[in-house]
Short mmCIF file of C-alpha atoms in Angstrom, two decimals:
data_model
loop_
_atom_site.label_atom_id
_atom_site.label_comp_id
_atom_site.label_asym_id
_atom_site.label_seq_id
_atom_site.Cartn_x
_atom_site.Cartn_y
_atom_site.Cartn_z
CA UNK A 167 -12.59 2.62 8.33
CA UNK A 168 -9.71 4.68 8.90
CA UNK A 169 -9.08 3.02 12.06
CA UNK A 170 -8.84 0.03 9.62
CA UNK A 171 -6.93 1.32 7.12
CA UNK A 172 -4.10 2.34 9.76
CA UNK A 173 -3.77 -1.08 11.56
CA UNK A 174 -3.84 -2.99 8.26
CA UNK A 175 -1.54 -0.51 6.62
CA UNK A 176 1.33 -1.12 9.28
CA UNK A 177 0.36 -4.60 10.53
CA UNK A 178 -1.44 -6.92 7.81
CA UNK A 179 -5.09 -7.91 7.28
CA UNK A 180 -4.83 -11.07 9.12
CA UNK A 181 -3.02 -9.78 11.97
CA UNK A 182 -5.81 -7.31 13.02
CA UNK A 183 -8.82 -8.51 14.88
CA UNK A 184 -12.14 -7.14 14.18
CA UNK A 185 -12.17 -6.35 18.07
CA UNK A 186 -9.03 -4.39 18.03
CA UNK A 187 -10.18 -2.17 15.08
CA UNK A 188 -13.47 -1.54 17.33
CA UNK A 189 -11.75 -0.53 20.09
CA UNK A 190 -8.81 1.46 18.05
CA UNK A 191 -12.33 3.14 16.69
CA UNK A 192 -14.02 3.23 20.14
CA UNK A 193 -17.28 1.61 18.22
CA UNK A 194 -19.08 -1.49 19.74
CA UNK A 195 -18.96 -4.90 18.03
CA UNK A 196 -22.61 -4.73 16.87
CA UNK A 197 -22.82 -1.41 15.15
CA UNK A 198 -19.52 -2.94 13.25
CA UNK A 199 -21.28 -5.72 11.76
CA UNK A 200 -23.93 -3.37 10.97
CA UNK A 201 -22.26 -1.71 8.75
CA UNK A 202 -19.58 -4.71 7.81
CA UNK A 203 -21.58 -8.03 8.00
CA UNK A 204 -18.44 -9.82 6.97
CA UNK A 205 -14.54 -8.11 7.75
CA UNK A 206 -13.76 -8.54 3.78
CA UNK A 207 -16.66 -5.83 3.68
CA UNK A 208 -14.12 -3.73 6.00
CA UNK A 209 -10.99 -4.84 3.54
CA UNK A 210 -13.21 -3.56 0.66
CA UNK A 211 -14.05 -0.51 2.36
CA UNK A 212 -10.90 0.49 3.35
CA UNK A 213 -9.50 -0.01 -0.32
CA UNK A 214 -12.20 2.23 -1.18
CA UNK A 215 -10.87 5.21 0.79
CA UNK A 216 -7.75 4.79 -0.25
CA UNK A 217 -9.18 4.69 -3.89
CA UNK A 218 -10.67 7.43 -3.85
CA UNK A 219 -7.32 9.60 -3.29
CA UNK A 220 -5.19 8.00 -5.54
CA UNK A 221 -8.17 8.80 -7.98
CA UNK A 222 -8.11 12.48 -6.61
CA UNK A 223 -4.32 12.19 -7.21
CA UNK A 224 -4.38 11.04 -10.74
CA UNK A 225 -7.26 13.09 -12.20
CA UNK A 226 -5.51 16.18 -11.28
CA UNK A 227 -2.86 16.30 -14.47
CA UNK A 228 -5.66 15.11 -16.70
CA UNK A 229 -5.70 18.52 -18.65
CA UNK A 230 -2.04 18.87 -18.34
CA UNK A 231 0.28 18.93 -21.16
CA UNK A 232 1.39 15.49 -22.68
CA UNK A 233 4.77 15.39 -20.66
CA UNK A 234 3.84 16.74 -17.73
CA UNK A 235 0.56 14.71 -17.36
CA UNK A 236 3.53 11.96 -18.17
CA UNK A 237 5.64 12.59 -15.22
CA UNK A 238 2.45 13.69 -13.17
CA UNK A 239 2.06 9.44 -12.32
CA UNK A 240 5.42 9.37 -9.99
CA UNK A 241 4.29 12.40 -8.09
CA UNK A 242 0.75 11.54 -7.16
CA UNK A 243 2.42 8.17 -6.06
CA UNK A 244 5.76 9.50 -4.46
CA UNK A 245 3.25 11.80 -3.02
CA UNK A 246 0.97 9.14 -1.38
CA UNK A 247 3.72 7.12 -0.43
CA UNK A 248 5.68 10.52 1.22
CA UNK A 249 2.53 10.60 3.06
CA UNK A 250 2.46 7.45 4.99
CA UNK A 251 5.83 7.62 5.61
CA UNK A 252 5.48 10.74 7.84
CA UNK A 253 2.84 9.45 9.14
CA UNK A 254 4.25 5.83 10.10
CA UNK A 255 7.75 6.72 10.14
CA UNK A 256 9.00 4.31 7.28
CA UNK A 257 7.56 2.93 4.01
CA UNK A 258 4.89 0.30 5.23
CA UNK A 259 3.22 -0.59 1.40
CA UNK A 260 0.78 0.47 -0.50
CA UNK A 261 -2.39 -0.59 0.64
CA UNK A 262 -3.54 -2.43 -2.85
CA UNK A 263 -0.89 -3.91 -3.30
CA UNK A 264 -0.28 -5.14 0.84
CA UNK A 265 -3.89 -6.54 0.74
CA UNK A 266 -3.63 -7.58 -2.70
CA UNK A 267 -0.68 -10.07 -1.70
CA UNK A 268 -2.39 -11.06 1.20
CA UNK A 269 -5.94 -12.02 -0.01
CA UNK A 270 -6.03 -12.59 -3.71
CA UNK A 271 -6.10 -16.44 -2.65
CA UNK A 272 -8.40 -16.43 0.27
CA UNK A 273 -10.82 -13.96 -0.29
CA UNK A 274 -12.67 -13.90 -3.44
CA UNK A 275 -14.35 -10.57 -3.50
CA UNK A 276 -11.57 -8.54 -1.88
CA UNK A 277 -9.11 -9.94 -5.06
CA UNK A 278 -11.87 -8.87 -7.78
CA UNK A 279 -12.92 -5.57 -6.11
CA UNK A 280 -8.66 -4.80 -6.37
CA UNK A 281 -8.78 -6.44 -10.12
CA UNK A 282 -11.15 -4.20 -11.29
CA UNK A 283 -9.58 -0.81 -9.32
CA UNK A 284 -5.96 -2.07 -10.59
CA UNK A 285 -7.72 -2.16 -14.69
CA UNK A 286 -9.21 1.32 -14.66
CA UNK A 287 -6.06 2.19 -13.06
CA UNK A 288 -4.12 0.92 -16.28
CA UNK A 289 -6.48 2.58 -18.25
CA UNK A 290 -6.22 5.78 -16.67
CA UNK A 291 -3.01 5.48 -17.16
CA UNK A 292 -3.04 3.90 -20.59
CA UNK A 293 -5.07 7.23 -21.78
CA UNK A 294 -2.11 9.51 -20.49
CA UNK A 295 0.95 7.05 -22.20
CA UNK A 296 -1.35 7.32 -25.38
CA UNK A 297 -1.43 10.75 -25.51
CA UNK A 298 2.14 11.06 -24.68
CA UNK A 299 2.51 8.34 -28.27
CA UNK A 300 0.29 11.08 -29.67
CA UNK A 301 2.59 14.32 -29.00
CA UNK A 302 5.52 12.22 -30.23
CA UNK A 303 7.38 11.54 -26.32
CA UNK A 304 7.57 7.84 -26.60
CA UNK A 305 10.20 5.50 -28.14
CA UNK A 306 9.74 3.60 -31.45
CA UNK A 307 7.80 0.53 -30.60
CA UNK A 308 6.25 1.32 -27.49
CA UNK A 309 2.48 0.10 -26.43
CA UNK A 310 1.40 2.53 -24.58
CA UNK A 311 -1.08 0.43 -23.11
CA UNK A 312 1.67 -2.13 -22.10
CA UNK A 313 3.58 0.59 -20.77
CA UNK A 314 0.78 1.84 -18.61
CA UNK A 315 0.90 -1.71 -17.32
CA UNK A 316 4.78 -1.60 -16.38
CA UNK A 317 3.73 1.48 -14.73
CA UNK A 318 1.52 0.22 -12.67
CA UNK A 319 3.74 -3.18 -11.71
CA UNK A 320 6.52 -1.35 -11.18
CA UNK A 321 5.10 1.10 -8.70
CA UNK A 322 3.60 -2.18 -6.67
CA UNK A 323 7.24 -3.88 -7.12
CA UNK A 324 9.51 -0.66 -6.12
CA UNK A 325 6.98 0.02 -3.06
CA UNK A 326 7.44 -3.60 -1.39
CA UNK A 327 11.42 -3.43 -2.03
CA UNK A 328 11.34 -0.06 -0.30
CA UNK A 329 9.45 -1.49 2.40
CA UNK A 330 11.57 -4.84 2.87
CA UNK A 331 14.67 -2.81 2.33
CA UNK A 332 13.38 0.29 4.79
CA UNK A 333 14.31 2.50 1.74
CA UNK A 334 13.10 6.43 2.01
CA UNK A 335 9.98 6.62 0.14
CA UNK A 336 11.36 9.31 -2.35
CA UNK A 337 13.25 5.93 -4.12
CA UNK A 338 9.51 5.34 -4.88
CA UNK A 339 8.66 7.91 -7.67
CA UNK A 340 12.37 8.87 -8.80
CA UNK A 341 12.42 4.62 -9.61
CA UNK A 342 8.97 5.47 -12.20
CA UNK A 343 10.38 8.33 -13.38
CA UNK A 344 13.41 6.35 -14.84
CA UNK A 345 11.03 3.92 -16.05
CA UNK A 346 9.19 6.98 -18.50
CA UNK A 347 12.42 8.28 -19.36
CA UNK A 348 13.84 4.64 -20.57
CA UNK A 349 10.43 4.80 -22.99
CA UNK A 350 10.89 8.51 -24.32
CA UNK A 351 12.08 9.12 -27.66
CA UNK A 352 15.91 9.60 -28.06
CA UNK A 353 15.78 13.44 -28.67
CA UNK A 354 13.08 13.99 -26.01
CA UNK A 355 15.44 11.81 -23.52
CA UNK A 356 18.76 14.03 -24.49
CA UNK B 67 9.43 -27.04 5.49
CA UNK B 68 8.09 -27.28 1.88
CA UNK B 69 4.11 -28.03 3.82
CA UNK B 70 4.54 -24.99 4.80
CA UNK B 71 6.48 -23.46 1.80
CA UNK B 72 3.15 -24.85 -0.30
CA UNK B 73 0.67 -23.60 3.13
CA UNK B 74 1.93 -19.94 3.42
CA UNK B 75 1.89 -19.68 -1.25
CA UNK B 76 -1.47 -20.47 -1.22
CA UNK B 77 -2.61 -18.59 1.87
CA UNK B 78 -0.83 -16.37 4.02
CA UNK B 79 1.62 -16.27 6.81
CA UNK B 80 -0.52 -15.26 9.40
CA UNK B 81 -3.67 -17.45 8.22
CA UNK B 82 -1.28 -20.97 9.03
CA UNK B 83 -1.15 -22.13 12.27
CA UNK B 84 1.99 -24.11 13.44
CA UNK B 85 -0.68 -27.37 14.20
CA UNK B 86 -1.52 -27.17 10.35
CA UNK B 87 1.64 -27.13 9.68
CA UNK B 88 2.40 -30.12 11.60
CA UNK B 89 -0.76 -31.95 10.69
CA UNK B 90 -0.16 -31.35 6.97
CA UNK B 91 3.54 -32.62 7.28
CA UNK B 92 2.84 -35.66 9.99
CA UNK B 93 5.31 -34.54 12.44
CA UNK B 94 4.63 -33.44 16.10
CA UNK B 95 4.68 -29.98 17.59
CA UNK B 96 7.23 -30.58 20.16
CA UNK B 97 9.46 -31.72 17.00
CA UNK B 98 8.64 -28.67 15.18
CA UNK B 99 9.83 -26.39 18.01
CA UNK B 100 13.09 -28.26 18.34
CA UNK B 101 13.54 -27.29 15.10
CA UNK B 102 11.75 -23.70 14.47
CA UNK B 103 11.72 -22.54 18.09
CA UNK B 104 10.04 -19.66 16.81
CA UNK B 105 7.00 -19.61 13.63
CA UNK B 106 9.08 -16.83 12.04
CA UNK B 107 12.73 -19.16 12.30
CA UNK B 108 10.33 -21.12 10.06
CA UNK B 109 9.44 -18.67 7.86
CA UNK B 110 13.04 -17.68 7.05
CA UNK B 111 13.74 -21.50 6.54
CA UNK B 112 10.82 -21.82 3.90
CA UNK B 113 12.42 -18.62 2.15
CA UNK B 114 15.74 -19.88 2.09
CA UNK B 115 14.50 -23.35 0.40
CA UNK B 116 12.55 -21.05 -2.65
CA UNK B 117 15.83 -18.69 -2.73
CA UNK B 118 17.84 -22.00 -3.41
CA UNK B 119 15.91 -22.39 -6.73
CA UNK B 120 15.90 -18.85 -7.98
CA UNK B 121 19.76 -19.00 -7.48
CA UNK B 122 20.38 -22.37 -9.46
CA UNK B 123 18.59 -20.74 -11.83
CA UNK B 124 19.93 -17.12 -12.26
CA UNK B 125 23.11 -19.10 -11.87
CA UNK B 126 22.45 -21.27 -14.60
CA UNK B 127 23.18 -18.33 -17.86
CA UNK B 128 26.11 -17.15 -15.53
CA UNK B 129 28.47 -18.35 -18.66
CA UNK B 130 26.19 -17.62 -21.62
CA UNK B 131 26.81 -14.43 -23.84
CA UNK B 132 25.43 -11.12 -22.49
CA UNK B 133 22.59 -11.25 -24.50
CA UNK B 134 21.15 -14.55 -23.72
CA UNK B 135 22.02 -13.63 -19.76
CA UNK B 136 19.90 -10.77 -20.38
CA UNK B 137 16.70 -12.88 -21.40
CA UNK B 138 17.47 -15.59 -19.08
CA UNK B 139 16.44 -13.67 -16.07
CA UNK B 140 13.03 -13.17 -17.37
CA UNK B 141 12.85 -17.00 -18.27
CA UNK B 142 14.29 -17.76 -14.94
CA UNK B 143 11.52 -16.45 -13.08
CA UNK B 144 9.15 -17.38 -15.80
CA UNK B 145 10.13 -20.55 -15.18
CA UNK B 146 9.33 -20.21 -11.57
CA UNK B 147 6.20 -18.98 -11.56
CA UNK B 148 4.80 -21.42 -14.21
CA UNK B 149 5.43 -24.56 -12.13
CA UNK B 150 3.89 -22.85 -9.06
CA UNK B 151 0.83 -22.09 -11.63
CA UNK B 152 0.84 -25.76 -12.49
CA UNK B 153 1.07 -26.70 -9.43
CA UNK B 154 -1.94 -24.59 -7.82
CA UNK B 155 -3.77 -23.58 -10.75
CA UNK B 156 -2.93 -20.12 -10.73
CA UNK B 157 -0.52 -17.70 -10.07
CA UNK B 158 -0.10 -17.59 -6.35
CA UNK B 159 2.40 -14.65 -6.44
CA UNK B 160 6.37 -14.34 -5.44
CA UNK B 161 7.26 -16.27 -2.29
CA UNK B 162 9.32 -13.63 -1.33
CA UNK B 163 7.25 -10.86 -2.28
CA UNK B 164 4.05 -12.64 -0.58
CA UNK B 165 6.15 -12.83 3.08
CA UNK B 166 8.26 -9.42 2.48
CA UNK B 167 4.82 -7.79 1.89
CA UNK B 168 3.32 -9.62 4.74
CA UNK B 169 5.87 -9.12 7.12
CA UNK B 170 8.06 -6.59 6.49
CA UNK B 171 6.57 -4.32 9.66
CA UNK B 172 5.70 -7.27 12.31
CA UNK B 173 8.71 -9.80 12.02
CA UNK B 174 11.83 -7.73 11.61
CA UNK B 175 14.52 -10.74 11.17
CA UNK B 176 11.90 -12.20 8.15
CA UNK B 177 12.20 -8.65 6.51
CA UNK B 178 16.21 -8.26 6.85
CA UNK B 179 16.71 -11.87 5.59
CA UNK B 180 14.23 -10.78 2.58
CA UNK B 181 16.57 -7.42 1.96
CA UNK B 182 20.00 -9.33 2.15
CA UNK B 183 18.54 -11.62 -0.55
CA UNK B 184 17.15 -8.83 -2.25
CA UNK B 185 20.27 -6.94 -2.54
CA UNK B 186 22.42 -10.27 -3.32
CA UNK B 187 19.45 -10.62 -6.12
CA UNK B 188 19.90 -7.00 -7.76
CA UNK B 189 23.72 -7.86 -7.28
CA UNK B 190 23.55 -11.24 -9.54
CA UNK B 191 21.03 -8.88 -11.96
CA UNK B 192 23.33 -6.20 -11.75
CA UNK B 193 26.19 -8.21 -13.13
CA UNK B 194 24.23 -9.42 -15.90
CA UNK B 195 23.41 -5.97 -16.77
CA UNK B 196 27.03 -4.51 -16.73
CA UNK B 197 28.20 -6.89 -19.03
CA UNK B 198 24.97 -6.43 -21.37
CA UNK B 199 26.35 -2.35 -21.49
CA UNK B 200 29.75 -3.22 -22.11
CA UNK B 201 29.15 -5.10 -24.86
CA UNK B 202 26.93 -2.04 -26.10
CA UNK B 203 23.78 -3.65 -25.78
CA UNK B 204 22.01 -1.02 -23.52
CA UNK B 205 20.76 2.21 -24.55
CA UNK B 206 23.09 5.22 -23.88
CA UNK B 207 22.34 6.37 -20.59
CA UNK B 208 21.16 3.18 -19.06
CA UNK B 209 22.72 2.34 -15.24
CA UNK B 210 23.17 -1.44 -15.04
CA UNK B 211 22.90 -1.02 -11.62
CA UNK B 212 19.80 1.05 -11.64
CA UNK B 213 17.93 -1.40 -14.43
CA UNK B 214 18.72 -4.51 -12.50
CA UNK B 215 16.78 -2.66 -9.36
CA UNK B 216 13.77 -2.22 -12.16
CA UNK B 217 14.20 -5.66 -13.13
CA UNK B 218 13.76 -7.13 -9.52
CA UNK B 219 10.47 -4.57 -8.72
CA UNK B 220 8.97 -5.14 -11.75
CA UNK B 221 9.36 -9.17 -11.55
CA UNK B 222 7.52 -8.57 -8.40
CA UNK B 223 5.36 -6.09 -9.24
CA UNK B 224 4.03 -7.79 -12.40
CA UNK B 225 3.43 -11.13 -10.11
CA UNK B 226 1.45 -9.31 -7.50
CA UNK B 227 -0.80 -8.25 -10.39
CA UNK B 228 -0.53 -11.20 -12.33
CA UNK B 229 -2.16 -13.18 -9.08
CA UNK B 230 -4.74 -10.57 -8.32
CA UNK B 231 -6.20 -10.22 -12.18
CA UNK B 232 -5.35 -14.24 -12.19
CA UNK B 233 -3.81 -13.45 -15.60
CA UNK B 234 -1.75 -16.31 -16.74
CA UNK B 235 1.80 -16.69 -15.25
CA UNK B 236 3.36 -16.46 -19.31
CA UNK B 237 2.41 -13.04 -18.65
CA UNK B 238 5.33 -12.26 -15.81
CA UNK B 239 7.95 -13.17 -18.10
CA UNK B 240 6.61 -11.63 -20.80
CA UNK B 241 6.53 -7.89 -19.32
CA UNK B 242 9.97 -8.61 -18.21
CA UNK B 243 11.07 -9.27 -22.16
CA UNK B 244 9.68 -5.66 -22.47
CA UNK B 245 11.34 -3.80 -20.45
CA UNK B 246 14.39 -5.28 -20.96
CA UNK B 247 13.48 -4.00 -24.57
CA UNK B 248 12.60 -0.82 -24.00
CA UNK B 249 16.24 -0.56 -22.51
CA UNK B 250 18.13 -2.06 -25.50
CA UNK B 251 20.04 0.01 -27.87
CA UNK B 252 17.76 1.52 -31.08
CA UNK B 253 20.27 -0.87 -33.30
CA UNK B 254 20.03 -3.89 -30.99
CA UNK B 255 15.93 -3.15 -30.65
CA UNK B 256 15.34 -2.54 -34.07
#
């Protein structure tokens, strides 16, 4: 899996034989299909361990105050994305988002495995915006639970440009954190 | 060139073979490589044919007051992305997006040609934006330049989603009406 996770990461799904990841893992063909009787099952493994960090990432500020729980979402993703690029040298995607792109029309399970990871995403994040609304933070007007949306988009949108663009990965969460501060209230902005 | 414009927006780069190509478009392979002498000179070409219709469009509200500019970026690629829904049915994501994601670390001329229309992109947006503050639509403290950069990501960011939850494409535009919003003045808003 994380031989996977690294060849899709800075290649594509596509791109990367089942063979190569075996031999990138040293395994043998049939214990893979074993454990993955199809690749997708690899796809929807791999999305799984990278899941489970950004999870990690998130619940961490769930006790934190309002504002800092807030500005908490840039850091676990700058953080993730500050990650891969020392490890691959350059921003290469974010993994939902690359084999998001990629699959959503081909392969059926791999889109609704990432539909229902990017929804309790936006509700994770939905909870936070809301109790920012609560305390006061946000702007006049503002759905928090459309916000948490715009989050989420915006991350996937300023990721790709920083990877087409080869911009440094700290673009990444200082873009989101202009995003929060264009929804704060005036006199929490000033 | 639009066979495989319509091939590689329903699929995938990698998943379309040349011969499909040719087979879908009735013209030979030797033909093909006179023309494309590499799969990636045609993947540039296929780009260059969608980038023609974003700019007649974007071009289109060059003239019109800063406030209609404004929302005519979020029709323009509403516009966009509801012919390619009723063409396939669903939202099949951002041509540019879908190959910049895909590409971006294997086929290095594909992802420079994708940042130079990028940048000419946040440019055009940019423009739009500037005159939008001057004319004291934007809230205080909002960079034109820096908002037209949000505008692009989350265009693609909310299409990338968008095709993965296969939400309808109204709802692209529609998040793009937001945060253009959420960066009005509180007297313009209100």
């Amino acid at each position: 899996m994380r031989a996977a996770a690294r060849l899709f990461l800075t290649r594509s799904y596509v791109s990367v034989g089942v063979g190569e990841v075996c031999a990138a893992a040293d395994v043998r063909k049939g214990s893979f299909y074993h454990f993955f009787p199809a690749k997708a099952d690899l796809a929807i493994a791999v999305i799984d361990l990278h899941a489970a960090g950004l999870h990690e990432r998130l619940d961490r500020s769930a006790h934190a105050d309002p504002a800092a729980a807030l500005f908490a979402i840039p850091d676990a993703i700058g953080e993730i994305q500050l990650g891969f690029e020392g490890r691959f040298g350059q921003v290469v995607g974010c993994p939902f988002g690359n084999l998001g792109t990629e699959l959503a029309t081909c392969e059926d399970a791999v889109r609704a495995h990432l539909s229902a990871l990017f929804t309790s995403w936006v509700g994770k994040l939905a909870a936070t915006c809301r109790r920012a609304a609560d305390a006061g933070l946000l702007r006049a007007g503002t759905d928090p639970d459309r916000l948490a949306h715009l989050l989420l988009a915006c991350a996937q949108g300023t990721i790709m440009l920083a990877k087409v663009d080869r911009s440094p990965a700290a673009a990444i969460p200082e873009a989101l954190r202009e995003l929060i501060n264009a929804h704060l209230a005036e006199e929490v902005a000033a």
